[in-house]
CSV table of C-alpha atoms (C1' of nucleotides) in Angstrom, one decimal:
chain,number,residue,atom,x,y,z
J,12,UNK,CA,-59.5,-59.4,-7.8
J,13,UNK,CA,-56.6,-61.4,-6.2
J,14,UNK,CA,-56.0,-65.2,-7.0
J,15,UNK,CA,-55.6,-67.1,-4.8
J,16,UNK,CA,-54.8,-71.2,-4.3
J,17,UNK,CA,-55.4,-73.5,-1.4
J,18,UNK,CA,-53.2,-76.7,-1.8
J,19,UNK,CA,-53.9,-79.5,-0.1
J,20,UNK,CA,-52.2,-82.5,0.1
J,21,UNK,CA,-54.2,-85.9,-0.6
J,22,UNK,CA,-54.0,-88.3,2.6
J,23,UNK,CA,-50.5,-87.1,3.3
J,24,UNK,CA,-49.4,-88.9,6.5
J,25,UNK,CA,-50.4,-92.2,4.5
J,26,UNK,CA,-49.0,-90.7,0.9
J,27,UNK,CA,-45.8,-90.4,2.6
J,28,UNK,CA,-45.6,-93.7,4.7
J,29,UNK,CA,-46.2,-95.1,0.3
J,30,UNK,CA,-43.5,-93.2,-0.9
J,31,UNK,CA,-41.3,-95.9,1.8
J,32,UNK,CA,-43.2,-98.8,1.7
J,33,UNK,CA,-44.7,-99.3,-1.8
J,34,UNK,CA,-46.5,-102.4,-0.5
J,35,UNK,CA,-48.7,-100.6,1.0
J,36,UNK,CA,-50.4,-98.5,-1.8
J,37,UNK,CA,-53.9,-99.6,-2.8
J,38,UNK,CA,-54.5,-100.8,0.5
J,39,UNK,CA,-56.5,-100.1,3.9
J,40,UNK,CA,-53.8,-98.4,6.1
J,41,UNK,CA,-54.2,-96.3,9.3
J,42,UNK,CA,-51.9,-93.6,10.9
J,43,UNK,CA,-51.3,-93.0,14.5
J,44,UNK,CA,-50.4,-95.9,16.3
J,45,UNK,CA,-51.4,-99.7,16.8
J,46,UNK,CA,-54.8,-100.9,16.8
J,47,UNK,CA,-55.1,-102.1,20.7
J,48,UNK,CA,-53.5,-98.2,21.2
J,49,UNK,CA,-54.9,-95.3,23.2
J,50,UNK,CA,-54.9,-93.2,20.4
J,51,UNK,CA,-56.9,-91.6,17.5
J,52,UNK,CA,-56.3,-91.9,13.9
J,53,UNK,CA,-54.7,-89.2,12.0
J,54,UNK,CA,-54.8,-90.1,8.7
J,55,UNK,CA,-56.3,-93.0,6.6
J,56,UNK,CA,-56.0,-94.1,3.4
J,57,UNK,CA,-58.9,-93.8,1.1
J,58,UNK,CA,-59.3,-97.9,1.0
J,59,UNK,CA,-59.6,-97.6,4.9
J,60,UNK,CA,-62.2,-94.7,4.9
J,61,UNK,CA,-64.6,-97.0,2.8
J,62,UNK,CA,-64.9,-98.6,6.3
J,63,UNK,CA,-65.7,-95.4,7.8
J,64,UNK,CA,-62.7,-94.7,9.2
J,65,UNK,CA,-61.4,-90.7,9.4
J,66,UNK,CA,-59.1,-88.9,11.0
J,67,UNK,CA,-59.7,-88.2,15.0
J,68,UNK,CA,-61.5,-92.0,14.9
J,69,UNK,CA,-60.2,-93.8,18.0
J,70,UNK,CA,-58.0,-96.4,17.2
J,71,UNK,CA,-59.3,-99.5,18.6
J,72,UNK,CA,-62.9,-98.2,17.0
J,73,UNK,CA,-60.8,-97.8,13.3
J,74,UNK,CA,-59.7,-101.5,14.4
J,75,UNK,CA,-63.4,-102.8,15.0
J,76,UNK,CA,-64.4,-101.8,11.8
J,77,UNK,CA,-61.7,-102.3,9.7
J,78,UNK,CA,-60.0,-104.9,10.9
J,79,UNK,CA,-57.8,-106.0,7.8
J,80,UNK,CA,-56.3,-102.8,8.0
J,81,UNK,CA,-52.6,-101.8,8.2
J,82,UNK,CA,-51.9,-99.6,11.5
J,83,UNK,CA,-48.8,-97.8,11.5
J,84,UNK,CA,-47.0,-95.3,14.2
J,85,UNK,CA,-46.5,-91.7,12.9
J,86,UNK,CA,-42.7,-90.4,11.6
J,87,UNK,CA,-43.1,-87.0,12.4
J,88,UNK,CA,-39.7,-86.5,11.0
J,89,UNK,CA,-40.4,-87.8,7.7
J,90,UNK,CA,-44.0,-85.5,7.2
J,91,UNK,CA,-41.5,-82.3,8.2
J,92,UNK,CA,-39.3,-83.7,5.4
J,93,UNK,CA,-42.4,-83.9,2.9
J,94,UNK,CA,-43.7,-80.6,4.0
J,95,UNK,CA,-40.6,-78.7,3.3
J,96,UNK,CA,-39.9,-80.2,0.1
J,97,UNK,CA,-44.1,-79.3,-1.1
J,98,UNK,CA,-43.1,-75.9,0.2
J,99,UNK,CA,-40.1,-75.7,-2.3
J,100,UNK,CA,-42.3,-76.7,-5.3
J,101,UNK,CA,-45.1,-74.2,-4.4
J,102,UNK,CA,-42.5,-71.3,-4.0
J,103,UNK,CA,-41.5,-71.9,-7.5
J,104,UNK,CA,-44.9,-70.7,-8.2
J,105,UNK,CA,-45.1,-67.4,-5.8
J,106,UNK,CA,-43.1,-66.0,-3.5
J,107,UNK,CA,-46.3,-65.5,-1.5
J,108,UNK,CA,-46.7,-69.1,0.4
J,109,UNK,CA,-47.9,-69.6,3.5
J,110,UNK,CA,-47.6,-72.9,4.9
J,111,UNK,CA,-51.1,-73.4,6.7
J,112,UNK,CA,-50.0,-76.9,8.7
J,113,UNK,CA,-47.8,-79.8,7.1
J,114,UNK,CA,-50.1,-80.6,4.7
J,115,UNK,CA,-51.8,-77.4,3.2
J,116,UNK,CA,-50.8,-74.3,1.9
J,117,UNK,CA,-52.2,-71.0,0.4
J,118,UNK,CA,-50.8,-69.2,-2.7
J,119,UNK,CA,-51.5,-65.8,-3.6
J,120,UNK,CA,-50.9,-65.9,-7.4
J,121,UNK,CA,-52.4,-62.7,-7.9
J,122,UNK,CA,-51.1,-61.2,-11.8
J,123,UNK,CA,-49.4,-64.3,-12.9
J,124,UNK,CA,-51.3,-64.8,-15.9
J,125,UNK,CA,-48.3,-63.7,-18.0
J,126,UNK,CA,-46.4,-66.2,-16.3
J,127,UNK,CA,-48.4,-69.2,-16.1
J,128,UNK,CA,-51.8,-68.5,-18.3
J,129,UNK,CA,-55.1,-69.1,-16.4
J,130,UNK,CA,-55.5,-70.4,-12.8
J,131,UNK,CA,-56.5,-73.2,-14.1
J,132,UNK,CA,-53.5,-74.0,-16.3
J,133,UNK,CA,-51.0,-72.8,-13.6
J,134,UNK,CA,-53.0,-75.3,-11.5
J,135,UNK,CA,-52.2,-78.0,-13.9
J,136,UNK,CA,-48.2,-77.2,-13.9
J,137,UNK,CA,-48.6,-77.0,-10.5
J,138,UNK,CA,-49.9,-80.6,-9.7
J,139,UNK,CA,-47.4,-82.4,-12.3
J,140,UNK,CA,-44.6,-80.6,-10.2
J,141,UNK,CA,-45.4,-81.9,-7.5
J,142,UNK,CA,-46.0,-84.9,-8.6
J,143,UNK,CA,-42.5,-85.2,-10.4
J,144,UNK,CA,-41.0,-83.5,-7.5
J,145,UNK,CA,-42.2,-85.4,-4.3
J,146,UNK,CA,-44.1,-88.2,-5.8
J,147,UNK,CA,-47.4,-87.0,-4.0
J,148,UNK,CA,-50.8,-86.0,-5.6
J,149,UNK,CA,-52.6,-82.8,-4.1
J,150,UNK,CA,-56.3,-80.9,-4.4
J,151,UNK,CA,-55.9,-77.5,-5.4
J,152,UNK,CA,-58.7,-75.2,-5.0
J,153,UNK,CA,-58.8,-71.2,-6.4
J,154,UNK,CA,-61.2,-68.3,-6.2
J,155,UNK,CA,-60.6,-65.2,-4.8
J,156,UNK,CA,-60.4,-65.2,-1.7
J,157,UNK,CA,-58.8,-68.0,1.2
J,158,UNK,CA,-61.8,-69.3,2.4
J,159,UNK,CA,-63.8,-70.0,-0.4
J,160,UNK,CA,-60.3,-71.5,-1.6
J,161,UNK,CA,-60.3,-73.7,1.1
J,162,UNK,CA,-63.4,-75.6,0.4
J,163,UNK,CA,-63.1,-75.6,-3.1
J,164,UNK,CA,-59.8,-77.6,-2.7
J,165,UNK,CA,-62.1,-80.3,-0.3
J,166,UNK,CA,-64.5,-80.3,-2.6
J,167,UNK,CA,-62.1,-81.1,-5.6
J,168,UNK,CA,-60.6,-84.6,-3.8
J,169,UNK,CA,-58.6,-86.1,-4.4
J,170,UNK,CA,-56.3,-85.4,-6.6
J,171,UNK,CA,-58.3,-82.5,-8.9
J,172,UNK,CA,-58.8,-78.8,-9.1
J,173,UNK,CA,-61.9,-76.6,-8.6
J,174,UNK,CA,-61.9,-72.7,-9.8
J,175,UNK,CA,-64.4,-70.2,-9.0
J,176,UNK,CA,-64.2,-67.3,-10.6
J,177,UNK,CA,-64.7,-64.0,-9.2
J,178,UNK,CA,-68.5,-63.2,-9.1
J,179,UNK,CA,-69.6,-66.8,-8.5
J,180,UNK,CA,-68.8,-67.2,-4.6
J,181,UNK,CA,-71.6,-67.2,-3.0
J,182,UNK,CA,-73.7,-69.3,-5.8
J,183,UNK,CA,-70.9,-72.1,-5.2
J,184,UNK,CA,-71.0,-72.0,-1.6
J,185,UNK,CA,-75.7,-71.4,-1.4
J,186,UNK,CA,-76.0,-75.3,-1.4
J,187,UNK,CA,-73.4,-76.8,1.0
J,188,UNK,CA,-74.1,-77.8,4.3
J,189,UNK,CA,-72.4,-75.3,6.6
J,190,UNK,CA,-70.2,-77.7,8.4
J,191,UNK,CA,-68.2,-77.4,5.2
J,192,UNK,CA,-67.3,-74.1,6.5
J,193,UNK,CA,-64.0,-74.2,7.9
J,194,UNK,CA,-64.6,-72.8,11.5
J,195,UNK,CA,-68.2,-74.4,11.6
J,196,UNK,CA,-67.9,-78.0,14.4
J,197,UNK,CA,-70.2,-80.3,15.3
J,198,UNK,CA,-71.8,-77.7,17.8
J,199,UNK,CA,-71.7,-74.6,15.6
J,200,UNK,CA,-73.8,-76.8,13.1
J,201,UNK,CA,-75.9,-77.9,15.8
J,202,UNK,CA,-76.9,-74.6,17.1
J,203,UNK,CA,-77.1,-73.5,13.4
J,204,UNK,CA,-79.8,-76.5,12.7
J,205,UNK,CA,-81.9,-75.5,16.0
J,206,UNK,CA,-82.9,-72.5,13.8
J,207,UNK,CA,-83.6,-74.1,10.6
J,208,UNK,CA,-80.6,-73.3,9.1
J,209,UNK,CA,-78.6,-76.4,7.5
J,210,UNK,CA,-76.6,-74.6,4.3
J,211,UNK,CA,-74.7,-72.0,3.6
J,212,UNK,CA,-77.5,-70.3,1.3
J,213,UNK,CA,-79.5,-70.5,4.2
J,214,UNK,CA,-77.6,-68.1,6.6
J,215,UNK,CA,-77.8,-65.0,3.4
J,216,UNK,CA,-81.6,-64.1,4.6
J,217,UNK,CA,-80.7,-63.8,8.2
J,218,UNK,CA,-80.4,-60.2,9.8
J,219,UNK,CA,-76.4,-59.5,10.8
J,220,UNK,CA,-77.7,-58.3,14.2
J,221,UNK,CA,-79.3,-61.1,14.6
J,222,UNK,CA,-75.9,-63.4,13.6
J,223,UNK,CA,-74.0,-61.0,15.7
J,224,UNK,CA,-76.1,-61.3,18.8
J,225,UNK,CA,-76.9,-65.0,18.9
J,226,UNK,CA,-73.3,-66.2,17.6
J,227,UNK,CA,-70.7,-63.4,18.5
J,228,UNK,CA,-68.0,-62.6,16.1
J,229,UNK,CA,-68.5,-65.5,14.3
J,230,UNK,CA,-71.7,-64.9,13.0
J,231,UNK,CA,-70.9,-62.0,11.4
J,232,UNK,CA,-68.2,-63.2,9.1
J,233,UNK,CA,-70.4,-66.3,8.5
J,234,UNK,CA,-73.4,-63.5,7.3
J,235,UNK,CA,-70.3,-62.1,4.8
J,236,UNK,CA,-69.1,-65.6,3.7
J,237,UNK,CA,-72.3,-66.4,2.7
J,238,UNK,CA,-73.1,-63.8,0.1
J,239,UNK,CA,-70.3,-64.2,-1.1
J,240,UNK,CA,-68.4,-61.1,0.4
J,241,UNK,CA,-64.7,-61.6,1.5
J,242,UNK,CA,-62.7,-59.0,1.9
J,243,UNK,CA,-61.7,-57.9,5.1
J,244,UNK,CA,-63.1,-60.7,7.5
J,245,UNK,CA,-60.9,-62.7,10.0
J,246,UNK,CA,-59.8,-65.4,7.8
J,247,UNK,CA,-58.4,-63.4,5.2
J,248,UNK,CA,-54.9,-62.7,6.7
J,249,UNK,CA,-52.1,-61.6,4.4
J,250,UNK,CA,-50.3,-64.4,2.6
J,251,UNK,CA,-47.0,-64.9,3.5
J,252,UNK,CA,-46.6,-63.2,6.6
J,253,UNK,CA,-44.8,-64.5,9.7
J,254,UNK,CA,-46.0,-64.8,12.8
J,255,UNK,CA,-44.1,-66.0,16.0
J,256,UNK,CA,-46.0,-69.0,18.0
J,257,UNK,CA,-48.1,-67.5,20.7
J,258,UNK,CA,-47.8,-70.4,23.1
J,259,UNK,CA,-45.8,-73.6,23.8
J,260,UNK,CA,-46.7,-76.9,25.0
J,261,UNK,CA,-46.7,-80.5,25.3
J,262,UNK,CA,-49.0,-83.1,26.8
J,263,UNK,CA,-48.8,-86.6,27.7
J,264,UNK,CA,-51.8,-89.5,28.1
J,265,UNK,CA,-50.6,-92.6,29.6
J,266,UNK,CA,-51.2,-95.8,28.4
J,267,UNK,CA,-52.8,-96.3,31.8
J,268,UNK,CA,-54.1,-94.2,34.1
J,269,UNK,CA,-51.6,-93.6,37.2
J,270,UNK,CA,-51.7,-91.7,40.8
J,271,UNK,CA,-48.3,-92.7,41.3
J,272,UNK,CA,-46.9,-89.5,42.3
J,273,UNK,CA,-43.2,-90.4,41.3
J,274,UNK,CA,-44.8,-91.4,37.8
J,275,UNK,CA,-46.3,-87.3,37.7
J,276,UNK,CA,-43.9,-85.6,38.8
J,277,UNK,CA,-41.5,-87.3,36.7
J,278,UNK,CA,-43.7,-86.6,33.6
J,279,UNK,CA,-44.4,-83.1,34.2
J,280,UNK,CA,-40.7,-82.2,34.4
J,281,UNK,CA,-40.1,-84.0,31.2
J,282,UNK,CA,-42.9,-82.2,29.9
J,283,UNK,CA,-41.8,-79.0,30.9
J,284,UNK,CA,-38.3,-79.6,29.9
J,285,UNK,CA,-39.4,-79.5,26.4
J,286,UNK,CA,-41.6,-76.9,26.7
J,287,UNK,CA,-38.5,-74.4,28.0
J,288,UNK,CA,-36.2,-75.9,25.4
J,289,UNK,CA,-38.3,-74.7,22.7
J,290,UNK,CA,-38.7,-71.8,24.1
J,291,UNK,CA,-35.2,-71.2,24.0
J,292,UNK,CA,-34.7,-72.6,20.3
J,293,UNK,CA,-37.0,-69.7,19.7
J,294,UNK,CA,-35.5,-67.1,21.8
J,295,UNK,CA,-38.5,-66.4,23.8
J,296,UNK,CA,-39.3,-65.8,27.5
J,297,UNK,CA,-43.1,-66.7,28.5
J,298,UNK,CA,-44.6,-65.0,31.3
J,299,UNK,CA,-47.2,-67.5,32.0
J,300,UNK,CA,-47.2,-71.5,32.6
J,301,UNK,CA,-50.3,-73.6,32.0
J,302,UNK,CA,-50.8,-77.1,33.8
J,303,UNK,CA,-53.2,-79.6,32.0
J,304,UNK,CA,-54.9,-82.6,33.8
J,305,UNK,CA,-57.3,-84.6,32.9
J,306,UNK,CA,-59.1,-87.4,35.2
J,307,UNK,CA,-59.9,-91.1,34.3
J,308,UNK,CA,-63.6,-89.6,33.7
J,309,UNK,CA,-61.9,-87.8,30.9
J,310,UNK,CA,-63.2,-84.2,32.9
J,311,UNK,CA,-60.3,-81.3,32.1
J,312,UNK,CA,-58.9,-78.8,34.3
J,313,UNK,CA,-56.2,-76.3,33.2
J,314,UNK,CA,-54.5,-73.7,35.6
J,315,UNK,CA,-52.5,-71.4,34.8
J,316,UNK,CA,-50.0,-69.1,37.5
J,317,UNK,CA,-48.4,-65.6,35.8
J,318,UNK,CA,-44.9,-65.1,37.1
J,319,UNK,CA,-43.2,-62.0,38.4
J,320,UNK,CA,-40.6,-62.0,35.5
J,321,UNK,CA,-40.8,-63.7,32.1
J,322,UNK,CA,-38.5,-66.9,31.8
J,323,UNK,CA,-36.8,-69.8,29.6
J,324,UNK,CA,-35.3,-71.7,32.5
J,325,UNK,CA,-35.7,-75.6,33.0
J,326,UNK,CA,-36.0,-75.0,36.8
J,327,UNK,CA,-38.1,-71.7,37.4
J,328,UNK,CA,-40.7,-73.3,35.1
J,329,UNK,CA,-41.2,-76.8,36.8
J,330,UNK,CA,-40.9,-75.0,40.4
J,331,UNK,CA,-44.2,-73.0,38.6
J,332,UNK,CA,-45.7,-75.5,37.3
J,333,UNK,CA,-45.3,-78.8,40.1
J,334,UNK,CA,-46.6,-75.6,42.7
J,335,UNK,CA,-49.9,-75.5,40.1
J,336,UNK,CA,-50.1,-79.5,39.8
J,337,UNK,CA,-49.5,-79.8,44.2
J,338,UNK,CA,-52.3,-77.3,44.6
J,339,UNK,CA,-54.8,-79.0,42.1
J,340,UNK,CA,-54.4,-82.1,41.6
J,341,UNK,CA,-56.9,-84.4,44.0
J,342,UNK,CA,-54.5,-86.3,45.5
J,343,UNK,CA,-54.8,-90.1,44.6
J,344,UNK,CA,-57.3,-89.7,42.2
J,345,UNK,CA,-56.1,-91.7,38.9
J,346,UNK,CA,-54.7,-89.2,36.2
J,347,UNK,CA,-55.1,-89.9,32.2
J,348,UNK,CA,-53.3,-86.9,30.9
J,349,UNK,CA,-50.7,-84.3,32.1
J,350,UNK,CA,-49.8,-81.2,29.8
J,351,UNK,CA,-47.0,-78.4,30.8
J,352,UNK,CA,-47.6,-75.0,28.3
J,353,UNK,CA,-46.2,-71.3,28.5
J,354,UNK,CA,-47.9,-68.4,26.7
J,355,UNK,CA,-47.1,-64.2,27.1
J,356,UNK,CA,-43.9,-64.3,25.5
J,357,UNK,CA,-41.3,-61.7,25.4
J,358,UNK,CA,-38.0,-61.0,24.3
J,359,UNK,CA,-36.2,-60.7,27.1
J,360,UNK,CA,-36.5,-61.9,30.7
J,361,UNK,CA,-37.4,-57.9,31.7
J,362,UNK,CA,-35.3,-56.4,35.1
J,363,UNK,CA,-33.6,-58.9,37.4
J,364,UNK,CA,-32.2,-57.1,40.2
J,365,UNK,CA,-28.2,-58.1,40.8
J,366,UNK,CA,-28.5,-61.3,43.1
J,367,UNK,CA,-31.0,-63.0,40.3
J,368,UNK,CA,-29.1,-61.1,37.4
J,369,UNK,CA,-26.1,-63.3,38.4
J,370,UNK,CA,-28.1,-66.7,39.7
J,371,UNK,CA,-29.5,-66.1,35.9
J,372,UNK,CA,-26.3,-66.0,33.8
J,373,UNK,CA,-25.1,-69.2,35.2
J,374,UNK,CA,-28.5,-70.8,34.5
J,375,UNK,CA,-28.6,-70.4,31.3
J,376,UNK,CA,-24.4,-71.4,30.7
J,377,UNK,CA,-25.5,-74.5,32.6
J,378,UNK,CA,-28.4,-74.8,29.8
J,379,UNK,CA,-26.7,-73.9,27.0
J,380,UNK,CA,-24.5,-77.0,27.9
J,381,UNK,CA,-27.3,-79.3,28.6
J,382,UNK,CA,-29.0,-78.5,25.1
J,383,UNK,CA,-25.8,-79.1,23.2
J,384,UNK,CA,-25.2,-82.5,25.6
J,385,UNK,CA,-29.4,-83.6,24.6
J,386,UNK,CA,-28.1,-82.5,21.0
J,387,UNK,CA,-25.2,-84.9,21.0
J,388,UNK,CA,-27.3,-87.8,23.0
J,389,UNK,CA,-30.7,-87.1,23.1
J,390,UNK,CA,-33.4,-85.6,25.1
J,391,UNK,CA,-33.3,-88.4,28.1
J,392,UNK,CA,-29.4,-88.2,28.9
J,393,UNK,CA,-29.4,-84.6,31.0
J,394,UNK,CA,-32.4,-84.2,33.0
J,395,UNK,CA,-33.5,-82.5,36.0
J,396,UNK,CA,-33.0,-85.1,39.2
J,397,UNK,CA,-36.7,-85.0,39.4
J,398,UNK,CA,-37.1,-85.9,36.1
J,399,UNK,CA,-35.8,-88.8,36.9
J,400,UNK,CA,-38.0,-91.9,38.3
J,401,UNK,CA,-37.8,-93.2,41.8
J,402,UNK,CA,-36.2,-89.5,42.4
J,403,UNK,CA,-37.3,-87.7,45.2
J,404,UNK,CA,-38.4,-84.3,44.7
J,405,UNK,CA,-36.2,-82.4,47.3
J,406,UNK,CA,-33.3,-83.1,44.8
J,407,UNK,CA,-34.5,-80.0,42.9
J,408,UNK,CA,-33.2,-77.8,45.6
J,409,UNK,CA,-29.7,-79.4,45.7
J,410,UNK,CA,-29.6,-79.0,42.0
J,411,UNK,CA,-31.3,-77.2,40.3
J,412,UNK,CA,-30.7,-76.6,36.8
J,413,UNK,CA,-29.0,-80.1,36.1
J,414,UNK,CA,-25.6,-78.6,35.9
J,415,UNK,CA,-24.0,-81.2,33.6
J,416,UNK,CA,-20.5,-82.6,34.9
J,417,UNK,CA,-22.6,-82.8,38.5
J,418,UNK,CA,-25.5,-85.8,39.1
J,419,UNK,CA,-26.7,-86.9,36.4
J,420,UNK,CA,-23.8,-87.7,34.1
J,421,UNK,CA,-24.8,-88.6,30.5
J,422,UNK,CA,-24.2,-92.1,29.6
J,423,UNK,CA,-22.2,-92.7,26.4
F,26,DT,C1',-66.3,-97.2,20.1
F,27,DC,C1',-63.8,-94.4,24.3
F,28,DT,C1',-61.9,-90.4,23.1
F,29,DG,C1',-53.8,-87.8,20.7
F,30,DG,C1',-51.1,-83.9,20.5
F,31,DG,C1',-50.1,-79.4,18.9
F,32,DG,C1',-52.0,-75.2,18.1
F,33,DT,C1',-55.5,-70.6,17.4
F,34,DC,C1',-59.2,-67.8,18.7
F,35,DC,C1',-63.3,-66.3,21.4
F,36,DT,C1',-66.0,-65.6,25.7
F,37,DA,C1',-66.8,-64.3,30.2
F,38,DG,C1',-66.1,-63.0,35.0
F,39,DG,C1',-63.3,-60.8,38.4
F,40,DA,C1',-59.6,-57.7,39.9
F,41,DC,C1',-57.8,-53.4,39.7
F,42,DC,C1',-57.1,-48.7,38.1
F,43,DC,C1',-58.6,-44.2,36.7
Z,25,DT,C1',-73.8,-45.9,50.9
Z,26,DC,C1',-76.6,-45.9,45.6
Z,27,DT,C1',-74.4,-48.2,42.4
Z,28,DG,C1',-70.9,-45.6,36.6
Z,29,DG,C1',-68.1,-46.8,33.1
Z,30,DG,C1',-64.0,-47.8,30.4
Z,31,DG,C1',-59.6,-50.3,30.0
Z,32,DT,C1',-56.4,-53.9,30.8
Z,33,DC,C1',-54.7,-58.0,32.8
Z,34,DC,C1',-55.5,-62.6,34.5
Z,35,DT,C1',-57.7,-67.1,34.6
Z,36,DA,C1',-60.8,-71.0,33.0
Z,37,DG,C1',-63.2,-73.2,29.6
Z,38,DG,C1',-64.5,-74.5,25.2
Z,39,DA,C1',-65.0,-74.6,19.9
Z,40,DC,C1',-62.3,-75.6,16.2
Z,41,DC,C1',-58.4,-77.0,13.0
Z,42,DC,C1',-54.9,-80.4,11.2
DNA sequence: TCTGGGGTCCTAGGACCC
DNA sequence: TCTGGGGTCCTAGGACCC
């Protein structure tokens, strides 16, 4: 039977924001922007969630009722910082880590007993190094498998650890409600409670067919999960292994909603810059661009276009994606949200014939240049011209990659 | 109360090919 | 000119996670 931990860090975005501010421990405190923000909350202390407050809670609702609480603005930067030094303690444990988002991570300390006695005492070490280390507490959950793992380390906030031994899986998970499932949303639960079934004990009498038939893939692995079976199902990846990103993207909702078509256009090439700038930091070409808009009514459209080679240019991507957002966008109809994404990625751009093999090669020079210029001055000194505002969008032609030493010069 | 931003995975229909 | 069947790619939407 393998051993395996899920560690979780306890309100990490706000445990962090502590570990700089000291003031602000014990009391009500909210991350992801101001209170009068468009915005949701994405982390809250546990003072601030006696209010009712929780993460994905609009901000100005977190305001109404908690209103004596602290809001703060996110530092990315600083949970990146966190999350690699929790990474460093949990590798002294196993060189099998795999780092499931900032803030949680799952162990596979499989035939350690030697090393570190039980689970439960390797737990222990585990949680005062961490403690020493980055000054943060964490949940640590164990059984034998990831997904039982998983909610045993929700189950044991904050701050403690819960064990199952092998055996005792399904028992532990019979009487929770099966929104504690990780996978299982508000609708999943919904559709599950149309049919009687409200825990996780409940879904063990029901037929697999009928599981399989009535919710897809899903239902099967829920059927396994809930007697108690593991091995094998979707969740229960290898620990440790890498995998490349399978798309790229970045999104943008505005303070207030705006037709101004200068305002859009000049978004979604900033957008997509950032998008193809990754892509590059990564090596990769994508194949497909995605455009994202969503109206003031909140209704969502994506469209995607599949070019006729893979790329990681600035330009060939926002010629893409402004052709998607020309074609679909109802023309001054109010926009809240504008995203830019790539997904299909390869390796390589594939065969250019000679003409566009050349046109390429000086692309990417240009690029490399621009990158090391953003490097040196930030993101907003090189730009497209149409990435600048009150730029007119024929500029592109006349320039299209942003060649620095040309229009526009970075400003020291 | 008015709903972020970054992802993953699944479903389903249509095109197109054999 | 009644109506196949599988495979793959593309697109759109949606559930879900942190």
């Amino acid at each position: 039977m393998p051993t395996i931990f899920h560690v979780d860090m306890d309100a990490f975005f706000v445990s962090v924001e502590e570990l700089f501010d000291p003031s602000l421990k014990g009391k009500a405190v909210v991350v992801g922007g101001r209170a009068t923000e468009r915005g949701v909350v994405s982390a809250a202390s546990y003072e601030a969630r006696k209010f009712g407050v929780h993460s994905a809670l609009p901000l100005r609702t977190a305001a109404l009722r908690c209103p004596h609480a602290i809001f703060l603005d996110g530092h990315p930067e600083r949970y990146r910082e966190y999350s690699h030094k929790v990474h460093a303690v949990l590798q002294e444990f196993s060189p099998k880590v795999e780092m499931a988002s900032v803030d949680e991570a799952y162990l596979d300390l499989s035939g350690t007993a030697r090393l570190f006695g039980s689970p439960l005492s390797a737990a222990h070490a585990l949680h005062a190094r961490m403690k020493a280390v980055t000054g943060l507490n964490c949940s640590v959950g164990i059984s034998s498998s990831k997904l039982v793992s998983k909610v045993c380390s929700d189950q044991a906030k904050p701050n403690g650890v819960l064990w199952i031994q092998p055996g005792l899986e399904a028992e532990f998970l019979a009487p929770l409600e099966v929104r504690k499932l990780p996978g299982v949303g508000k609708v999943m639960e919904q559709r599950l409670r149309e049919i009687g079934i409200k825990r996780v004990g409940d879904l063990a009498g029901l037929e697999e067919d009928f599981l399989r038939r009535r919710f897809g893939v899903w239902g099967l692995a829920l059927a396994g999960k809930a007697r108690g079976m593991d091995a094998g199902s979707w969740f229960d990846g290898e620990i440790g292994a890498h995998e490349d990103p399978k798309s790229i993207s970045h999104e943008h909702t505005f303070d207030q909603d705006t037709a101004d078509v200068s305002v859009l256009e000049t978004t979604l090439t900033r957008l997509t810059e950032k998008v193809a700038r990754r892509l590059r930091e990564h090596g990769f070409h994508a194949r497909t661009v995605h455009l994202k808009l969503r109206y003031s009514d909140f209704t969502t459209f994506t469209r995607a276009h599949t070019l006729d080679h893979a790329s990681q240019l600035d330009h060939e991507l926002i010629i893409a994606i402004r052709e998607l957002f020309q074609h679909n966008w109802r023309r001054g109809a109010p926009i809240r949200l504008l995203g830019a994404g790539v997904t299909g990625f390869e390796e390589s751009e594939g065969q250019l014939d000679l003409l566009n093999a050349e046109r390429n090669e000086r692309a990417h020079k240009a690029l490399a240049a621009v990158d090391k210029i953003r490097d040196r001055f930030g993101e907003k000194m090189v730009s497209l011209a149409s990435g600048l505002k009150g730029d007119t969008r024929e500029k592109v032609h006349e320039n299209p990659v942003g060649l620095p030493g040309k229009e526009p010069k970075p400003k020291t």
